[in-house]
Coordinates of N, CA and C in Angstrom, one line a residue:
X1 N -9.3 -0.2 -5.2 CA -8.6 0.0 -3.9 C -7.8 -1.3 -3.6
X2 N -6.8 -1.1 -2.8 CA -6.0 -2.2 -2.3 C -4.6 -1.7 -1.9
X3 N -3.8 -2.6 -1.4 CA -2.5 -2.2 -0.9 C -1.5 -2.1 -2.1
X4 N -0.4 -1.6 -1.9 CA 0.6 -1.4 -2.9 C 0.9 -2.8 -3.6
X5 N 1.0 -2.8 -4.9 CA 1.3 -4.1 -5.6 C 0.1 -4.9 -6.0
X6 N -1.1 -4.4 -5.6 CA -2.3 -5.1 -6.0 C -2.7 -4.9 -7.4
X7 N -2.2 -3.9 -8.1 CA -2.5 -3.7 -9.5 C -3.5 -2.5 -9.7
X8 N -3.7 -1.7 -8.6 CA -4.7 -0.6 -8.7 C -4.5 0.3 -9.9
X9 N -3.3 0.7 -10.2 CA -3.0 1.7 -11.3 C -3.2 1.0 -12.6
X10 N -2.7 -0.2 -12.8 CA -2.9 -0.9 -14.1 C -4.3 -1.2 -14.4
X11 N -5.0 -1.8 -13.4 CA -6.4 -2.2 -13.6 C -7.3 -1.0 -13.7
X12 N -7.0 0.0 -12.9 CA -7.7 1.3 -12.9 C -7.7 2.0 -14.3
X13 N -6.5 2.0 -14.8 CA -6.3 2.7 -16.2 C -7.0 1.8 -17.2
X14 N -7.0 0.5 -17.2 CA -7.7 -0.3 -18.1 C -9.2 -0.2 -18.0
X15 N -9.7 -0.1 -16.7 CA -11.1 0.1 -16.5 C -11.6 1.4 -17.0
X16 N -10.8 2.5 -16.8 CA -11.1 3.8 -17.3 C -11.2 3.8 -18.8
X17 N -10.2 3.2 -19.4 CA -10.3 3.1 -20.9 C -11.5 2.3 -21.4
X18 N -11.8 1.2 -20.7 CA -13.0 0.5 -21.1 C -14.3 1.3 -21.0
X19 N -14.3 2.1 -19.9 CA -15.5 2.9 -19.6 C -15.5 4.3 -20.3
X20 N -14.4 4.6 -21.0 CA -14.2 5.9 -21.6 C -14.4 7.0 -20.5
X21 N -13.7 6.7 -19.4 CA -13.7 7.6 -18.2 C -12.4 8.2 -18.0
X22 N -12.3 9.3 -17.2 CA -11.0 9.8 -16.8 C -10.4 8.9 -15.8
X23 N -9.1 9.0 -15.7 CA -8.4 8.1 -14.7 C -7.5 9.0 -13.9
X24 N -7.5 8.8 -12.5 CA -6.6 9.5 -11.6 C -5.9 8.4 -10.8
X25 N -4.6 8.5 -10.7 CA -3.8 7.7 -9.8 C -3.6 8.5 -8.5
X26 N -4.2 8.0 -7.4 CA -4.1 8.8 -6.2 C -2.7 9.1 -5.7
X27 N -1.7 8.2 -6.1 CA -0.3 8.5 -5.8 C 0.2 9.8 -6.3
X28 N -0.4 10.3 -7.4 CA 0.0 11.5 -8.0 C -0.5 12.7 -7.2
X29 N -1.3 12.5 -6.2 CA -1.8 13.6 -5.4 C -1.3 13.6 -3.9
X30 N -0.3 12.8 -3.6 CA 0.3 12.8 -2.3 C 1.1 14.1 -2.2
X31 N 1.2 14.7 -1.0 CA 2.0 15.9 -0.8 C 3.5 15.5 -0.9
X32 N 4.3 16.5 -1.3 CA 5.8 16.2 -1.3 C 6.3 15.6 0.0
X33 N 5.7 16.1 1.1 CA 6.2 15.6 2.5 C 5.8 14.1 2.6
X34 N 4.6 13.7 2.1 CA 4.2 12.3 2.3 C 5.1 11.4 1.4
X35 N 5.4 11.9 0.1 CA 6.2 11.1 -0.8 C 7.6 10.9 -0.2
X36 N 8.1 12.0 0.4 CA 9.5 11.9 1.1 C 9.4 10.9 2.2
X37 N 8.4 11.0 3.0 CA 8.2 10.1 4.1 C 8.2 8.6 3.7
X38 N 7.4 8.3 2.7 CA 7.3 7.0 2.2 C 8.6 6.5 1.5
X39 N 9.3 7.5 0.9 CA 10.6 7.1 0.2 C 11.6 6.7 1.3
X40 N 11.5 7.3 2.5 CA 12.4 6.9 3.6 C 12.0 5.6 4.2
X41 N 10.9 5.0 3.8 CA 10.4 3.7 4.3 C 9.5 3.9 5.5
X42 N 9.0 5.2 5.8 CA 8.1 5.4 6.9 C 6.7 5.4 6.4
X43 N 5.8 4.6 7.0 CA 4.4 4.6 6.6 C 3.7 5.9 6.9
X44 N 2.7 6.2 6.2 CA 1.8 7.3 6.4 C 0.9 7.0 7.6
X45 N 0.4 8.0 8.3 CA -0.6 7.9 9.3 C -1.9 8.5 8.8
X46 N -2.9 8.5 9.7 CA -4.2 9.1 9.3 C -4.1 10.5 9.0
X47 N -3.3 11.2 9.8 CA -3.1 12.7 9.6 C -2.4 13.0 8.3
X48 N -1.5 12.2 7.9 CA -0.8 12.4 6.6 C -1.8 12.2 5.4
X49 N -2.8 11.3 5.6 CA -3.7 11.0 4.5 C -4.9 11.9 4.5
X50 N -5.2 12.7 5.5 CA -6.4 13.5 5.6 C -6.6 14.5 4.4
X51 N -5.6 15.3 4.1 CA -5.8 16.3 3.0 C -5.8 15.5 1.7
X52 N -5.0 14.5 1.6 CA -5.0 13.7 0.3 C -6.4 13.1 0.0
X53 N -7.1 12.6 1.0 CA -8.4 12.0 0.8 C -9.4 13.1 0.5
X54 N -9.3 14.3 1.1 CA -10.2 15.4 0.8 C -10.0 15.8 -0.7
X55 N -8.7 15.8 -1.1 CA -8.4 16.2 -2.5 C -9.1 15.2 -3.5
X56 N -8.9 13.9 -3.2 CA -9.5 12.9 -4.0 C -11.0 12.9 -4.1
X57 N -11.6 13.1 -2.9 CA -13.1 13.2 -2.8 C -13.6 14.4 -3.6
X58 N -12.8 15.5 -3.5 CA -13.2 16.7 -4.3 C -13.1 16.5 -5.8
X59 N -12.1 15.8 -6.2 CA -11.9 15.4 -7.7 C -13.1 14.6 -8.1
X60 N -13.4 13.6 -7.3 CA -14.6 12.7 -7.7 C -15.8 13.5 -7.7
X61 N -16.1 14.3 -6.7 CA -17.3 15.2 -6.7 C -17.4 16.1 -7.9
X62 N -16.2 16.7 -8.3 CA -16.2 17.6 -9.4 C -16.6 16.9 -10.7
X63 N -16.0 15.7 -10.9 CA -16.3 14.9 -12.1 C -17.8 14.5 -12.0
X64 N -18.3 14.1 -10.9 CA -19.7 13.7 -10.8 C -20.6 14.8 -11.1
X65 N -20.3 16.0 -10.6 CA -21.2 17.2 -10.8 C -21.2 17.6 -12.3
X66 N -20.1 17.3 -13.0 CA -20.0 17.6 -14.4 C -20.5 16.5 -15.3
X67 N -21.0 15.4 -14.7 CA -21.6 14.3 -15.4 C -20.5 13.4 -16.1
X68 N -19.3 13.5 -15.6 CA -18.2 12.8 -16.1 C -17.9 11.5 -15.3
X69 N -17.5 10.4 -15.9 CA -17.1 9.2 -15.2 C -15.6 9.4 -14.8
X70 N -15.3 8.8 -13.6 CA -13.9 8.9 -13.1 C -13.6 7.6 -12.4
X71 N -12.4 7.1 -12.7 CA -11.8 5.9 -12.0 C -10.6 6.4 -11.3
X72 N -10.6 6.1 -9.9 CA -9.5 6.5 -9.1 C -8.8 5.3 -8.6
X73 N -7.5 5.2 -8.8 CA -6.7 4.1 -8.1 C -6.2 4.6 -6.8
X74 N -6.7 4.1 -5.7 CA -6.4 4.6 -4.4 C -6.4 3.4 -3.4
X75 N -5.4 3.5 -2.5 CA -5.3 2.4 -1.5 C -6.6 2.3 -0.6
X76 N -7.1 3.4 -0.1 CA -8.3 3.4 0.7 C -8.4 2.3 1.7
X77 N -7.3 2.2 2.5 CA -7.1 1.1 3.4 C -8.1 0.9 4.5
X78 N -8.7 2.0 5.0 CA -9.6 1.9 6.1 C -11.0 2.3 5.7
X79 N -12.0 1.8 6.4 CA -13.4 2.2 6.0 C -13.6 3.7 6.1
X80 N -13.0 4.3 7.1 CA -13.2 5.8 7.2 C -12.6 6.5 6.0
X81 N -11.6 6.0 5.4 CA -11.0 6.6 4.2 C -12.0 6.4 3.0
X82 N -12.6 5.2 2.9 CA -13.6 5.0 1.9 C -14.8 5.9 2.1
X83 N -15.2 6.0 3.4 CA -16.3 6.9 3.7 C -16.0 8.4 3.3
X84 N -14.8 8.8 3.5 CA -14.3 10.1 3.1 C -14.5 10.3 1.6
X85 N -14.1 9.3 0.8 CA -14.2 9.3 -0.6 C -15.7 9.4 -1.1
X86 N -16.5 8.7 -0.3 CA -18.0 8.7 -0.7 C -18.7 10.0 -0.4
X87 N -18.2 10.8 0.5 CA -18.9 12.0 0.9 C -19.1 12.9 -0.4
X88 N -20.4 13.1 -0.6 CA -20.7 14.0 -1.8 C -20.6 13.2 -3.1
X89 N -20.4 11.9 -3.0 CA -20.1 11.2 -4.3 C -21.1 10.0 -4.4
X90 N -22.4 10.3 -4.6 CA -23.3 9.2 -4.7 C -23.0 8.3 -5.9
X91 N -23.2 7.0 -5.7 CA -23.0 6.0 -6.7 C -21.5 5.5 -6.8
X92 N -20.7 6.0 -5.9 CA -19.3 5.5 -5.9 C -19.2 4.0 -5.8
X93 N -18.6 3.3 -6.7 CA -18.4 1.9 -6.7 C -17.0 1.6 -6.4
X94 N -16.7 0.6 -5.5 CA -15.4 0.3 -5.1 C -15.0 -1.1 -5.5
X95 N -13.9 -1.3 -6.2 CA -13.3 -2.6 -6.5 C -12.1 -2.8 -5.6
X96 N -12.2 -3.8 -4.8 CA -11.1 -4.2 -3.9 C -10.2 -5.3 -4.5
X97 N -9.0 -5.0 -4.7 CA -8.1 -6.0 -5.3 C -7.3 -6.7 -4.2
X98 N -7.7 -7.9 -4.0 CA -7.2 -8.7 -2.8 C -6.2 -9.7 -3.3
X99 N -5.1 -9.7 -2.5 CA -4.0 -10.7 -2.8 C -3.2 -11.0 -1.6
X100 N -2.5 -12.1 -1.7 CA -1.7 -12.6 -0.5 C -0.4 -11.7 -0.4
X101 N 0.1 -11.7 0.8 CA 1.4 -11.0 1.0 C 2.5 -11.5 0.0
X102 N 2.5 -12.8 -0.2 CA 3.6 -13.4 -1.0 C 3.5 -12.8 -2.5
X103 N 2.3 -12.8 -3.0 CA 2.1 -12.3 -4.4 C 2.4 -10.8 -4.4
X104 N 2.0 -10.1 -3.4 CA 2.2 -8.6 -3.4 C 3.7 -8.3 -3.3
X105 N 4.4 -9.1 -2.5 CA 5.9 -8.9 -2.4 C 6.6 -9.2 -3.7
X106 N 6.1 -10.2 -4.4 CA 6.7 -10.6 -5.7 C 6.5 -9.5 -6.7
X107 N 5.3 -8.9 -6.7 CA 5.0 -7.8 -7.6 C 5.9 -6.6 -7.3
X108 N 5.9 -6.3 -6.0 CA 6.7 -5.1 -5.6 C 8.2 -5.2 -5.9
X109 N 8.7 -6.5 -5.8 CA 10.1 -6.7 -6.2 C 10.4 -6.4 -7.6
X110 N 9.4 -6.5 -8.5 CA 9.7 -6.2 -9.9 C 9.4 -4.8 -10.3
X111 N 9.2 -4.0 -9.3 CA 8.9 -2.5 -9.6 C 10.1 -1.7 -9.4
X112 N 10.3 -0.8 -10.3 CA 11.5 0.1 -10.3 C 11.0 1.6 -10.3
X113 N 11.7 2.4 -9.6 CA 11.4 3.8 -9.6 C 10.2 4.3 -8.9
X114 N 9.6 3.5 -8.0 CA 8.4 4.0 -7.3 C 8.8 4.4 -5.9
X115 N 8.2 5.4 -5.4 CA 8.6 5.9 -4.0 C 8.2 4.9 -2.9
X116 N 7.3 4.0 -3.1 CA 6.8 3.1 -2.1 C 7.9 2.0 -2.0
X117 N 8.7 2.0 -0.9 CA 9.8 1.2 -0.8 C 9.8 0.2 0.4
X118 N 10.1 -1.0 0.1 CA 10.3 -1.9 1.2 C 9.2 -2.8 1.7
X119 N 9.6 -3.9 2.2 CA 8.7 -4.9 2.8 C 8.0 -4.4 4.0
X120 N 8.7 -3.6 4.8 CA 8.0 -3.0 6.0 C 6.9 -2.1 5.6
X121 N 7.0 -1.4 4.5 CA 5.9 -0.5 4.0 C 4.7 -1.4 3.7
X122 N 4.9 -2.5 3.0 CA 3.8 -3.4 2.6 C 3.1 -3.9 3.9
X123 N 4.0 -4.4 4.8 CA 3.5 -4.9 6.1 C 2.7 -3.9 6.8
X124 N 3.1 -2.6 6.8 CA 2.3 -1.5 7.4 C 1.0 -1.4 6.8
X125 N 0.9 -1.4 5.5 CA -0.4 -1.3 4.8 C -1.3 -2.5 5.1
X126 N -0.7 -3.7 5.1 CA -1.5 -4.9 5.4 C -2.0 -4.8 6.9
X127 N -1.2 -4.3 7.8 CA -1.6 -4.1 9.2 C -2.8 -3.1 9.3
X128 N -2.7 -2.0 8.5 CA -3.8 -1.0 8.5 C -5.0 -1.4 7.7
X129 N -4.9 -2.3 6.8 CA -6.0 -2.6 5.9 C -7.2 -3.2 6.7
X130 N -8.3 -2.5 6.4 CA -9.6 -3.0 6.9 C -10.3 -3.5 5.6
X131 N -10.3 -4.8 5.4 CA -10.9 -5.3 4.2 C -12.3 -4.9 4.1
X132 N -12.7 -4.4 3.0 CA -14.1 -4.0 2.9 C -15.1 -5.2 2.8
X133 N -16.2 -5.1 3.4 CA -17.2 -6.1 3.3 C -18.0 -5.9 2.0
X134 N -18.9 -6.9 1.7 CA -19.7 -6.8 0.5 C -20.6 -5.6 0.4
X135 N -20.9 -5.0 1.6 CA -21.7 -3.8 1.6 C -21.0 -2.6 1.1
X136 N -19.7 -2.6 0.9 CA -19.0 -1.4 0.4 C -18.1 -1.6 -0.7
X137 N -17.9 -2.8 -1.1 CA -16.9 -3.1 -2.3 C -17.2 -4.4 -2.9
X138 N -16.7 -4.5 -4.1 CA -16.6 -5.8 -4.8 C -15.2 -6.3 -4.7
X139 N -15.0 -7.4 -4.0 CA -13.6 -8.0 -3.8 C -13.3 -9.0 -4.9
X140 N -12.1 -8.8 -5.5 CA -11.7 -9.8 -6.5 C -10.2 -10.1 -6.3
X141 N -9.9 -11.4 -6.6 CA -8.6 -11.9 -6.4 C -7.6 -11.5 -7.5
X142 N -6.5 -10.9 -7.1 CA -5.5 -10.4 -8.1 C -4.8 -11.5 -8.9
X143 N -5.0 -12.7 -8.6 CA -4.4 -13.8 -9.4 C -5.1 -13.9 -10.7
X144 N -6.3 -13.4 -10.9 CA -7.0 -13.4 -12.1 C -6.3 -12.3 -13.1
X145 N -6.5 -12.5 -14.3 CA -6.0 -11.5 -15.3 C -6.7 -10.2 -15.1
X146 N -6.0 -9.1 -15.4 CA -6.6 -7.8 -15.4 C -7.9 -7.7 -16.2
X147 N -7.9 -8.3 -17.4 CA -9.2 -8.2 -18.2 C -10.3 -9.0 -17.5
X148 N -10.0 -10.1 -16.9 CA -11.0 -10.9 -16.2 C -11.6 -10.1 -15.0
X149 N -10.7 -9.5 -14.3 CA -11.1 -8.7 -13.1 C -12.1 -7.6 -13.6
X150 N -11.7 -6.9 -14.6 CA -12.6 -5.8 -15.1 C -13.9 -6.4 -15.6
X151 N -13.9 -7.5 -16.3 CA -15.1 -8.2 -16.8 C -16.0 -8.5 -15.6
X152 N -15.5 -9.1 -14.6 CA -16.3 -9.5 -13.4 C -16.9 -8.3 -12.7
X153 N -16.0 -7.3 -12.5 CA -16.4 -6.1 -11.8 C -17.6 -5.4 -12.6
X154 N -17.4 -5.2 -13.9 CA -18.5 -4.6 -14.7 C -19.8 -5.4 -14.7
X155 N -19.7 -6.7 -14.7 CA -20.9 -7.5 -14.7 C -21.6 -7.4 -13.3
X156 N -20.8 -7.2 -12.2 CA -21.4 -7.1 -10.9 C -22.0 -5.7 -10.7
X157 N -21.4 -4.7 -11.2 CA -22.0 -3.4 -11.0 C -23.2 -3.1 -11.9
X158 N -23.3 -3.9 -13.0 CA -24.4 -3.8 -13.9 C -25.7 -4.4 -13.3
X159 N -25.5 -5.3 -12.3 CA -26.7 -5.9 -11.7 C -27.4 -4.9 -10.9

């Protein structure tokens, strides 16, 4: 989890590959209306995210019930969003990719063809972000290499 530009999709896909798990990018499950809204530079609100979170929680639960591992790259900005993902999903482990606004803007500037547009969108996410505490996530700095982030995360969940 983390704001746009934190590396969720890249690290999530690498983690899934390492774990031989399925991978879902939550961005692929936004409604067309939400994608259009973000493309116009308008941030999503809690109502926009409600069905999206239910869909993601259902996908996690489905994989869990089938005994399959799943990695989801999802912003999960607020604790209640993370709680929605945890419903019916025992054992959910959350990796929070933490980075400064400057690093995030730099990364977003190098991105092409993504519907998440503009500095104001990042600022909206940073405003909405409720950083998870140690009771709900493992927080790691995005300045580390993706492989190092995965290594640290896996060592911490193994404990």
